[in-house]
Short mmCIF file of C-alpha atoms and ligand atoms in Angstrom, two decimals:
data_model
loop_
_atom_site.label_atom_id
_atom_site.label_comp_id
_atom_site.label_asym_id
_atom_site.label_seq_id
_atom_site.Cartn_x
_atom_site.Cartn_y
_atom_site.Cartn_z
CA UNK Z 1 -107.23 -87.94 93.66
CA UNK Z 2 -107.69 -85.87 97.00
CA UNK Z 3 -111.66 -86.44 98.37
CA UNK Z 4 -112.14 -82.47 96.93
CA UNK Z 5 -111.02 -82.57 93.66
CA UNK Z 6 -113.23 -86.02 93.13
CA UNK Z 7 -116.07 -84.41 94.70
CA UNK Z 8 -115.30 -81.26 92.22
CA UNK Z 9 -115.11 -83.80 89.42
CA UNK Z 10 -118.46 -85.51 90.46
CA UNK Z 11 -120.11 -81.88 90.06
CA UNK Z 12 -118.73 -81.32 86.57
CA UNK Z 13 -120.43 -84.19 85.26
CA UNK Z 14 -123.52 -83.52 87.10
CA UNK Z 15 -123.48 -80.27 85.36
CA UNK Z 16 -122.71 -81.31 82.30
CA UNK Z 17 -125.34 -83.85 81.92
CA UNK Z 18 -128.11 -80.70 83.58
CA UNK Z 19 -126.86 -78.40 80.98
CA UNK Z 20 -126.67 -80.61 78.24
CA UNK Z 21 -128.64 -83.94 78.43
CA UNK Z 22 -128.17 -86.76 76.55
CA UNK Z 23 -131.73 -88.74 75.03
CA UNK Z 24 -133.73 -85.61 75.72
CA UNK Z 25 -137.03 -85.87 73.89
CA UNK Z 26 -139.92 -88.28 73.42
CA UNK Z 27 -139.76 -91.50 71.63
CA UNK Z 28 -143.16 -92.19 69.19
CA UNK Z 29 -144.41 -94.91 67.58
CA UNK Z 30 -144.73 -98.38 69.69
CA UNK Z 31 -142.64 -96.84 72.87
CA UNK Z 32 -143.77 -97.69 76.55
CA UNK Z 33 -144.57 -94.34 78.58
CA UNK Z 34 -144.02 -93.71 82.16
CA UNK Z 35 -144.64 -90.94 84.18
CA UNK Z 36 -143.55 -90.06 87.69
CA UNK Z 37 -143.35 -87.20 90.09
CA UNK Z 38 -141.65 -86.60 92.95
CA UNK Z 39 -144.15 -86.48 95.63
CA UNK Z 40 -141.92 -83.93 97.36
CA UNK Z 41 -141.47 -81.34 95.22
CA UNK Z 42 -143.56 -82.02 92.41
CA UNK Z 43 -141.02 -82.23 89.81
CA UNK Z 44 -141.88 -84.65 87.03
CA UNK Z 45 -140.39 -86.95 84.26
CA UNK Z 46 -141.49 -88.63 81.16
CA UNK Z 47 -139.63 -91.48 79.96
CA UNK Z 48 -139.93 -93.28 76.68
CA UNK Z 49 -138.34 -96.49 76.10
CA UNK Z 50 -138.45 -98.64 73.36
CA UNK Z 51 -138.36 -102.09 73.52
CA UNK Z 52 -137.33 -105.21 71.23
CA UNK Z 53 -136.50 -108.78 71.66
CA UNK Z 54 -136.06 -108.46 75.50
CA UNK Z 55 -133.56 -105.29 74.65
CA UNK Z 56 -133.96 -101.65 75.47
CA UNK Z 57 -132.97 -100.16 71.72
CA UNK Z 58 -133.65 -96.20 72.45
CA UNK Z 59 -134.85 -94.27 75.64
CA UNK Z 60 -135.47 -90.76 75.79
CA UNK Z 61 -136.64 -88.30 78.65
CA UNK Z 62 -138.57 -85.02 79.16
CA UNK Z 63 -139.48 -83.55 82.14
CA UNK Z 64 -138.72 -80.82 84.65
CA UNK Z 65 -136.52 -81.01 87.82
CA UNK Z 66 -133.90 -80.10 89.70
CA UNK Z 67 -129.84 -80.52 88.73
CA UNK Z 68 -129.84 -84.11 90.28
CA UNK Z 69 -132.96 -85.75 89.10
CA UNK Z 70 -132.62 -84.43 85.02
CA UNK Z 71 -128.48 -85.22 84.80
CA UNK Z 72 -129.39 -88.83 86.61
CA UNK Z 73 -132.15 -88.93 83.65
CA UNK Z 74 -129.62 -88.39 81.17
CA UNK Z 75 -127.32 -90.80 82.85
CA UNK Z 76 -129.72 -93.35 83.09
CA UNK Z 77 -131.40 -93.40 79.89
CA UNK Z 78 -127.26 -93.34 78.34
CA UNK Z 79 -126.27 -96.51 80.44
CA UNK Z 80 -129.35 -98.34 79.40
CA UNK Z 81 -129.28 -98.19 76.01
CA UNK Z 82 -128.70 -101.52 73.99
CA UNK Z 83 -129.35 -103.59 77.41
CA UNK Z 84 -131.16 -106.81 77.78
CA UNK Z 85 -133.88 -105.65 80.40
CA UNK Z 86 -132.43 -107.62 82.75
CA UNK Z 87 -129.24 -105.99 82.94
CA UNK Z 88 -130.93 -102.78 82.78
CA UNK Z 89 -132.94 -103.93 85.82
CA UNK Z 90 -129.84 -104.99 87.78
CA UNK Z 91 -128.50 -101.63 86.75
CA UNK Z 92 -131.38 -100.14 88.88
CA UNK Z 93 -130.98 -102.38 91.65
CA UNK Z 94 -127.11 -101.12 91.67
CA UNK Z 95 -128.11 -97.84 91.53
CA UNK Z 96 -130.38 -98.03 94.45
CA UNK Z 97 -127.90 -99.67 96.58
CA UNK Z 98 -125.42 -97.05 96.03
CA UNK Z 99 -128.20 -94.67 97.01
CA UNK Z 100 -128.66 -96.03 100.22
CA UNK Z 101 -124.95 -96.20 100.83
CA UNK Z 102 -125.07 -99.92 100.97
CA UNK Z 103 -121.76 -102.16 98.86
CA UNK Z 104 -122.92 -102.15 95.00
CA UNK Z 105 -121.25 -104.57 92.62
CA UNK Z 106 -118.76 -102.60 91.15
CA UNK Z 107 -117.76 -105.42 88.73
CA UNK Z 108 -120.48 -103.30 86.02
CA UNK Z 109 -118.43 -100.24 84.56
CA UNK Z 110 -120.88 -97.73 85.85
CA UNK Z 111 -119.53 -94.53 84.01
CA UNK Z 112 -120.38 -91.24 84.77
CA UNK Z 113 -123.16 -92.97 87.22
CA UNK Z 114 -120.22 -92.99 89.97
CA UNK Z 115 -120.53 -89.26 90.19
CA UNK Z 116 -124.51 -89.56 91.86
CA UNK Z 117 -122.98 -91.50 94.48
CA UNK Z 118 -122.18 -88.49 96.88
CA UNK Z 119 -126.20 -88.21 96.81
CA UNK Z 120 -126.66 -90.90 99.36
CA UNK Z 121 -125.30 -88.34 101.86
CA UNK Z 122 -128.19 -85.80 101.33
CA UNK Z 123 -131.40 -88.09 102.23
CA UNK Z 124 -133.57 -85.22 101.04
CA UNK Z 125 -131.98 -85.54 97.55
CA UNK Z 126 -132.36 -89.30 97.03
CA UNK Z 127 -135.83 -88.84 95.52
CA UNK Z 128 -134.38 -86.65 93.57
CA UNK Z 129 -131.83 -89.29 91.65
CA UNK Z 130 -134.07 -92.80 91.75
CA UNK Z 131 -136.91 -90.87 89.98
CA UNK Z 132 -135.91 -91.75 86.55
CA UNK Z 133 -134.89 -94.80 87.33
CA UNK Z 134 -138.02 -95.78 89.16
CA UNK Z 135 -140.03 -94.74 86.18
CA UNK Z 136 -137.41 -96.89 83.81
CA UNK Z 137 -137.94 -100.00 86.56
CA UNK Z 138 -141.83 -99.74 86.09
CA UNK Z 139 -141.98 -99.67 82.48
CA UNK Z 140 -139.78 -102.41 81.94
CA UNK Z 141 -141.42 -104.33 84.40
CA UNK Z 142 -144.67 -103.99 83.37
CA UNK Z 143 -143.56 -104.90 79.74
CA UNK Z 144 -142.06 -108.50 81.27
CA UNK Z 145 -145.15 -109.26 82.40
FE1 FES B 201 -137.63 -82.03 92.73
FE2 FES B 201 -135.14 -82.76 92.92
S1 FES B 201 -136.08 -81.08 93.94
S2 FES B 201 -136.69 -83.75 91.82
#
């Protein structure tokens, strides 16, 4: 596939997940909270997770942002779902590599994660796609503790 049509490809699934995310809501009961914001534009995110036996069992998102930082929430919270926290964690870790344009293991089947990777280009934006997973990184790291 030509550079273009991948880069076209990467924006359909941005959009997709913008216009209709996955684990949109807010999760009750015994759920860990997080908020964030990005200091640089204000935009904010609420995650819920719910954890058992060291596993993340449901995960759900509300907030409001731009294209990038709600369709990586919906990404995220997806690819999390059913993972030990520790695989969830290196997740994250992966995630921020490929942010900073560094090698990421690519052994892990990232899914439609791949198509944030063009962010690392746009410094401004980077904020924009680690919020949600910053927020999922505190919360389950506060809850190992
Ligand atoms: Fe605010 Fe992207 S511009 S999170």
């Amino acid at each position: 596939m030509s550079s273009n049509n991948l880069d076209q490809l990467y924006r359909q699934v941005i959009m997709d997940h913008y216009k209709n995310p996955r684990n949109k809501g807010v999760l009750e009961d015994d759920s860990l909270t997080i908020n964030m914001n990005n200091p640089t534009c204000g935009d904010r995110i609420q995650l819920t997770l719910k954890v058992n036996d060291g596993k993340v069992t449901d995960a759900k998102f509300e907030g409001e942002g731009c294209s990038i930082s709600m369709s990586s929430a919906s990404m995220m919270t997806q690819a999390i779902k059913g993972k030990d926290i520790k695989e969830a964690l290196k997740l994250s870790t992966i995630f921020s590599d490929m942010m900073q344009g560094k090698d990421y293991d690519d052994d892990i089947d990232l899914g439609d994660i791949e198509a944030l990777s063009g962010v690392s280009k746009f410094p401004a934006r980077i904020k924009c796609a680690t919020l949600a997973w910053k927020a999922m990184e505190k919360g389950l790291k506060e809850d190992e503790q």
